[in-house]
Amino acid sequence: MSHCTFTFSANTGGALALGPFRVWYDALHQEKLPGFSTLSPALLAEMERNPAFAAPDVIFHSHCHADHFSRSLLAAARQRWPQAEIFLPEKVFPDQVPLEGTAMSASVGELTLHFHRLPHESTQYIHVPHYGCLLEWQGYRVLLTGDCTVGCSALAELTGGKSVDLALLDFPWLTLPRGREAIADLIRPRHLLIGHLSFPEDDRWGYRLAAQRALGKLPAVADIRLLLEPFQTESFD
């Protein structure tokens, strides 16, 4: 039986089912940006019908860039799913407490969430509030890294220096040598999901092909999967 599944929405986001808990991660965004894919009206309608996106226990956004976050979509989700715990790195709603400080933890039932502030890739975004999250349920550990700097050593503080069962990373971690080195030496995942890849019609720089060609360059991880199509679902033991 699978310990968890991940159903992709677009860009990096999706719905993670970990045991009985459902976590939406960077799942809600709709602003079209060059070279990036987002939720079109048709995909949003399909998302509302998809059982993987029903009744979230947690909604977490690593940061509030438009390719990861939509205030209006989150506001609608809060109305539809008022039981969901919301974790954001910025204060967006008057009744919401933002993530703050270097590290903090929270629990939703038996699900534990460890948050750690991580630097966003590129120095131009150094001041953007940005958090990674380590989810733990019955010893199963899932690492969500947002757009953190490739090879970021601060991830060791979030993981406690221990390996993880599943890591979700942006594609440069796979295509760049320093990213592959950090995966093998720092994160050591049993399963690896690679995102931030555009749908074919938006892939103006050929990142999909680059990621596919890099799959064989990381022998330290036996199970590597690319997030390529909307509502793609992957299961993990």
Tab-separated table of N, CA and C in Angstrom, residues 38-120:
chain	number	residue	atom	x	y	z
A	38	THR	N	0.500	27.487	-15.837
A	38	THR	CA	-0.357	27.775	-14.699
A	38	THR	C	-1.710	27.116	-14.912
A	39	LEU	N	-2.645	27.378	-14.011
A	39	LEU	CA	-3.972	26.777	-14.095
A	39	LEU	C	-4.873	27.643	-14.976
A	40	SER	N	-5.157	27.157	-16.145
A	40	SER	CA	-6.099	27.821	-17.040
A	40	SER	C	-7.510	27.644	-16.476
A	41	PRO	N	-8.497	28.395	-16.992
A	41	PRO	CA	-9.881	28.168	-16.540
A	41	PRO	C	-10.322	26.710	-16.703
A	42	ALA	N	-9.903	26.058	-17.788
A	42	ALA	CA	-10.280	24.654	-17.996
A	42	ALA	C	-9.638	23.747	-16.947
A	43	LEU	N	-8.366	23.999	-16.639
A	43	LEU	CA	-7.696	23.184	-15.627
A	43	LEU	C	-8.262	23.449	-14.242
A	44	LEU	N	-8.633	24.696	-13.957
A	44	LEU	CA	-9.252	25.003	-12.669
A	44	LEU	C	-10.574	24.265	-12.518
A	45	ALA	N	-11.354	24.209	-13.588
A	45	ALA	CA	-12.627	23.488	-13.536
A	45	ALA	C	-12.389	22.000	-13.305
A	46	GLU	N	-11.360	21.459	-13.961
A	46	GLU	CA	-11.038	20.041	-13.765
A	46	GLU	C	-10.523	19.789	-12.355
A	47	MET	N	-9.761	20.728	-11.834
A	47	MET	CA	-9.241	20.604	-10.474
A	47	MET	C	-10.381	20.517	-9.462
A	48	GLU	N	-11.430	21.293	-9.654
A	48	GLU	CA	-12.566	21.269	-8.736
A	48	GLU	C	-13.297	19.938	-8.769
A	49	ARG	N	-13.197	19.218	-9.886
A	49	ARG	CA	-13.865	17.921	-10.007
A	49	ARG	C	-12.977	16.763	-9.575
A	50	ASN	N	-11.684	17.001	-9.489
A	50	ASN	CA	-10.735	15.924	-9.223
A	50	ASN	C	-10.749	15.564	-7.735
A	51	PRO	N	-11.015	14.295	-7.380
A	51	PRO	CA	-11.085	13.927	-5.957
A	51	PRO	C	-9.779	14.126	-5.195
A	52	ALA	N	-8.652	14.176	-5.899
A	52	ALA	CA	-7.375	14.407	-5.211
A	52	ALA	C	-7.320	15.796	-4.598
A	53	PHE	N	-8.132	16.719	-5.106
A	53	PHE	CA	-8.127	18.089	-4.615
A	53	PHE	C	-9.373	18.402	-3.783
A	54	ALA	N	-9.899	17.389	-3.139
A	54	ALA	CA	-11.049	17.592	-2.258
A	54	ALA	C	-10.583	17.662	-0.806
A	55	ALA	N	-11.227	18.533	-0.047
A	55	ALA	CA	-11.084	18.589	1.414
A	55	ALA	C	-9.641	18.575	1.916
A	56	PRO	N	-8.846	19.580	1.585
A	56	PRO	CA	-7.470	19.616	2.097
A	56	PRO	C	-7.437	19.840	3.608
A	57	ASP	N	-6.491	19.183	4.267
A	57	ASP	CA	-6.241	19.444	5.686
A	57	ASP	C	-5.286	20.617	5.856
A	58	VAL	N	-4.376	20.773	4.891
A	58	VAL	CA	-3.347	21.808	4.941
A	58	VAL	C	-3.212	22.431	3.555
A	59	ILE	N	-3.090	23.760	3.517
A	59	ILE	CA	-2.718	24.467	2.293
A	59	ILE	C	-1.452	25.256	2.603
A	60	PHE	N	-0.371	24.904	1.910
A	60	PHE	CA	0.935	25.525	2.156
A	60	PHE	C	1.476	26.104	0.860
A	61	HIS	N	1.886	27.369	0.908
A	61	HIS	CA	2.584	27.998	-0.206
A	61	HIS	C	3.977	28.386	0.262
A	62	SER	N	4.980	27.948	-0.479
A	62	SER	CA	6.361	28.217	-0.083
A	62	SER	C	6.693	29.701	-0.146
A	63	HIS	N	6.084	30.399	-1.092
A	63	HIS	CA	6.258	31.846	-1.222
A	63	HIS	C	5.125	32.382	-2.086
A	64	CYS	N	5.056	33.688	-2.231
A	64	CYS	CA	3.888	34.295	-2.858
A	64	CYS	C	4.171	34.862	-4.244
A	65	HIS	N	5.138	34.300	-4.967
A	65	HIS	CA	5.324	34.660	-6.361
A	65	HIS	C	4.142	34.157	-7.182
A	66	ALA	N	3.849	34.863	-8.278
A	66	ALA	CA	2.632	34.579	-9.045
A	66	ALA	C	2.623	33.195	-9.691
A	67	ASP	N	3.789	32.585	-9.910
A	67	ASP	CA	3.802	31.237	-10.487
A	67	ASP	C	3.645	30.154	-9.432
A	68	HIS	N	3.460	30.572	-8.169
A	68	HIS	CA	3.251	29.627	-7.072
A	68	HIS	C	2.008	29.933	-6.245
A	69	PHE	N	1.415	31.104	-6.432
A	69	PHE	CA	0.410	31.556	-5.470
A	69	PHE	C	-0.575	32.519	-6.116
A	70	SER	N	-1.857	32.347	-5.772
A	70	SER	CA	-2.904	33.293	-6.164
A	70	SER	C	-3.750	33.607	-4.943
A	71	ARG	N	-3.805	34.873	-4.586
A	71	ARG	CA	-4.616	35.275	-3.441
A	71	ARG	C	-6.088	34.980	-3.670
A	72	SER	N	-6.592	35.267	-4.865
A	72	SER	CA	-8.017	35.063	-5.122
A	72	SER	C	-8.390	33.586	-5.095
A	73	LEU	N	-7.544	32.726	-5.655
A	73	LEU	CA	-7.842	31.295	-5.620
A	73	LEU	C	-7.763	30.746	-4.201
A	74	LEU	N	-6.807	31.234	-3.424
A	74	LEU	CA	-6.710	30.781	-2.043
A	74	LEU	C	-7.903	31.271	-1.228
A	75	ALA	N	-8.342	32.507	-1.469
A	75	ALA	CA	-9.519	33.017	-0.764
A	75	ALA	C	-10.743	32.155	-1.059
A	76	ALA	N	-10.897	31.753	-2.310
A	76	ALA	CA	-12.017	30.891	-2.674
A	76	ALA	C	-11.894	29.525	-2.008
A	77	ALA	N	-10.670	28.990	-1.957
A	77	ALA	CA	-10.453	27.691	-1.315
A	77	ALA	C	-10.739	27.759	0.179
A	78	ARG	N	-10.390	28.864	0.819
A	78	ARG	CA	-10.667	29.020	2.249
A	78	ARG	C	-12.170	29.010	2.523
A	79	GLN	N	-12.932	29.613	1.624
A	79	GLN	CA	-14.386	29.619	1.801
A	79	GLN	C	-14.959	28.225	1.588
A	80	ARG	N	-14.418	27.518	0.602
A	80	ARG	CA	-14.942	26.193	0.282
A	80	ARG	C	-14.498	25.154	1.302
A	81	TRP	N	-13.272	25.283	1.819
A	81	TRP	CA	-12.694	24.301	2.741
A	81	TRP	C	-12.243	25.015	4.022
A	82	PRO	N	-13.166	25.495	4.839
A	82	PRO	CA	-12.778	26.299	6.014
A	82	PRO	C	-11.995	25.519	7.063
A	83	GLN	N	-12.036	24.195	6.998
A	83	GLN	CA	-11.308	23.400	7.985
A	83	GLN	C	-9.810	23.349	7.689
A	84	ALA	N	-9.379	23.749	6.509
A	84	ALA	CA	-7.970	23.630	6.126
A	84	ALA	C	-7.103	24.601	6.912
A	85	GLU	N	-5.967	24.115	7.387
A	85	GLU	CA	-4.969	24.962	8.027
A	85	GLU	C	-4.118	25.629	6.934
A	86	ILE	N	-3.955	26.943	7.031
A	86	ILE	CA	-3.251	27.702	6.007
A	86	ILE	C	-1.868	28.104	6.522
A	87	PHE	N	-0.838	27.840	5.732
A	87	PHE	CA	0.524	28.242	6.084
A	87	PHE	C	1.118	29.023	4.911
A	88	LEU	N	1.371	30.308	5.157
A	88	LEU	CA	1.923	31.215	4.154
A	88	LEU	C	3.078	32.003	4.760
A	89	PRO	N	4.072	32.373	3.958
A	89	PRO	CA	5.198	33.152	4.483
A	89	PRO	C	4.928	34.648	4.552
A	90	GLU	N	3.764	35.083	4.100
A	90	GLU	CA	3.393	36.490	4.186
A	90	GLU	C	1.978	36.597	4.727
A	91	LYS	N	1.673	37.711	5.394
A	91	LYS	CA	0.322	37.924	5.913
A	91	LYS	C	-0.559	38.410	4.768
A	92	VAL	N	-1.434	37.549	4.303
A	92	VAL	CA	-2.288	37.833	3.162
A	92	VAL	C	-3.714	38.136	3.600
A	93	PHE	N	-4.167	37.460	4.670
A	93	PHE	CA	-5.519	37.642	5.178
A	93	PHE	C	-5.455	38.166	6.607
A	94	PRO	N	-6.394	39.031	7.018
A	94	PRO	CA	-6.335	39.636	8.356
A	94	PRO	C	-6.312	38.625	9.491
A	95	ASP	N	-6.963	37.481	9.306
A	95	ASP	CA	-7.061	36.491	10.389
A	95	ASP	C	-6.007	35.391	10.280
A	96	GLN	N	-4.998	35.601	9.464
A	96	GLN	CA	-3.994	34.575	9.210
A	96	GLN	C	-2.663	34.976	9.825
A	97	VAL	N	-2.028	34.019	10.502
A	97	VAL	CA	-0.708	34.258	11.092
A	97	VAL	C	0.348	33.737	10.114
A	98	PRO	N	1.248	34.587	9.637
A	98	PRO	CA	2.237	34.128	8.658
A	98	PRO	C	3.367	33.329	9.306
A	99	LEU	N	4.026	32.513	8.495
A	99	LEU	CA	5.265	31.902	8.933
A	99	LEU	C	6.283	33.004	9.188
A	100	GLU	N	7.049	32.852	10.242
A	100	GLU	CA	8.057	33.870	10.539
A	100	GLU	C	9.219	33.244	11.290
A	101	GLY	N	10.323	33.970	11.336
A	101	GLY	CA	11.520	33.452	11.978
A	101	GLY	C	12.244	32.464	11.079
A	102	THR	N	13.294	31.883	11.614
A	102	THR	CA	14.088	30.933	10.834
A	102	THR	C	13.417	29.582	10.728
A	103	ALA	N	12.815	29.117	11.833
A	103	ALA	CA	12.215	27.788	11.847
A	103	ALA	C	11.016	27.767	12.786
A	104	MET	N	10.042	26.949	12.444
A	104	MET	CA	8.909	26.721	13.315
A	104	MET	C	8.262	25.397	12.936
A	105	SER	N	7.484	24.846	13.859
A	105	SER	CA	6.806	23.579	13.619
A	105	SER	C	5.343	23.703	13.988
A	106	ALA	N	4.528	22.848	13.393
A	106	ALA	CA	3.097	22.812	13.674
A	106	ALA	C	2.626	21.377	13.509
A	107	SER	N	1.487	21.072	14.092
A	107	SER	CA	0.894	19.747	13.973
A	107	SER	C	-0.555	19.871	13.556
A	108	VAL	N	-0.962	18.986	12.675
A	108	VAL	CA	-2.365	18.837	12.277
A	108	VAL	C	-2.703	17.375	12.501
A	109	GLY	N	-3.346	17.079	13.620
A	109	GLY	CA	-3.528	15.692	14.011
A	109	GLY	C	-2.173	15.035	14.208
A	110	GLU	N	-1.963	13.888	13.571
A	110	GLU	CA	-0.694	13.171	13.684
A	110	GLU	C	0.325	13.598	12.636
A	111	LEU	N	-0.029	14.581	11.840
A	111	LEU	CA	0.886	15.095	10.829
A	111	LEU	C	1.692	16.254	11.413
A	112	THR	N	3.018	16.162	11.330
A	112	THR	CA	3.894	17.221	11.814
A	112	THR	C	4.509	17.947	10.629
A	113	LEU	N	4.513	19.265	10.719
A	113	LEU	CA	5.077	20.104	9.663
A	113	LEU	C	6.207	20.929	10.257
A	114	HIS	N	7.393	20.778	9.714
A	114	HIS	CA	8.551	21.568	10.124
A	114	HIS	C	8.854	22.562	9.006
A	115	PHE	N	8.848	23.845	9.322
A	115	PHE	CA	9.114	24.891	8.342
A	115	PHE	C	10.480	25.514	8.608
A	116	HIS	N	11.166	25.881	7.542
A	116	HIS	CA	12.465	26.530	7.690
A	116	HIS	C	12.608	27.560	6.581
A	117	ARG	N	13.018	28.770	6.946
A	117	ARG	CA	13.228	29.788	5.926
A	117	ARG	C	14.450	29.421	5.093
A	118	LEU	N	14.275	29.452	3.770
A	118	LEU	CA	15.320	29.082	2.833
A	118	LEU	C	15.498	30.202	1.810
A	119	PRO	N	16.709	30.417	1.324
A	119	PRO	CA	16.906	31.460	0.306
A	119	PRO	C	16.295	31.053	-1.027
A	120	HIS	N	15.598	31.990	-1.648
A	120	HIS	CA	15.057	31.767	-2.986
A	120	HIS	C	16.200	31.796	-3.997
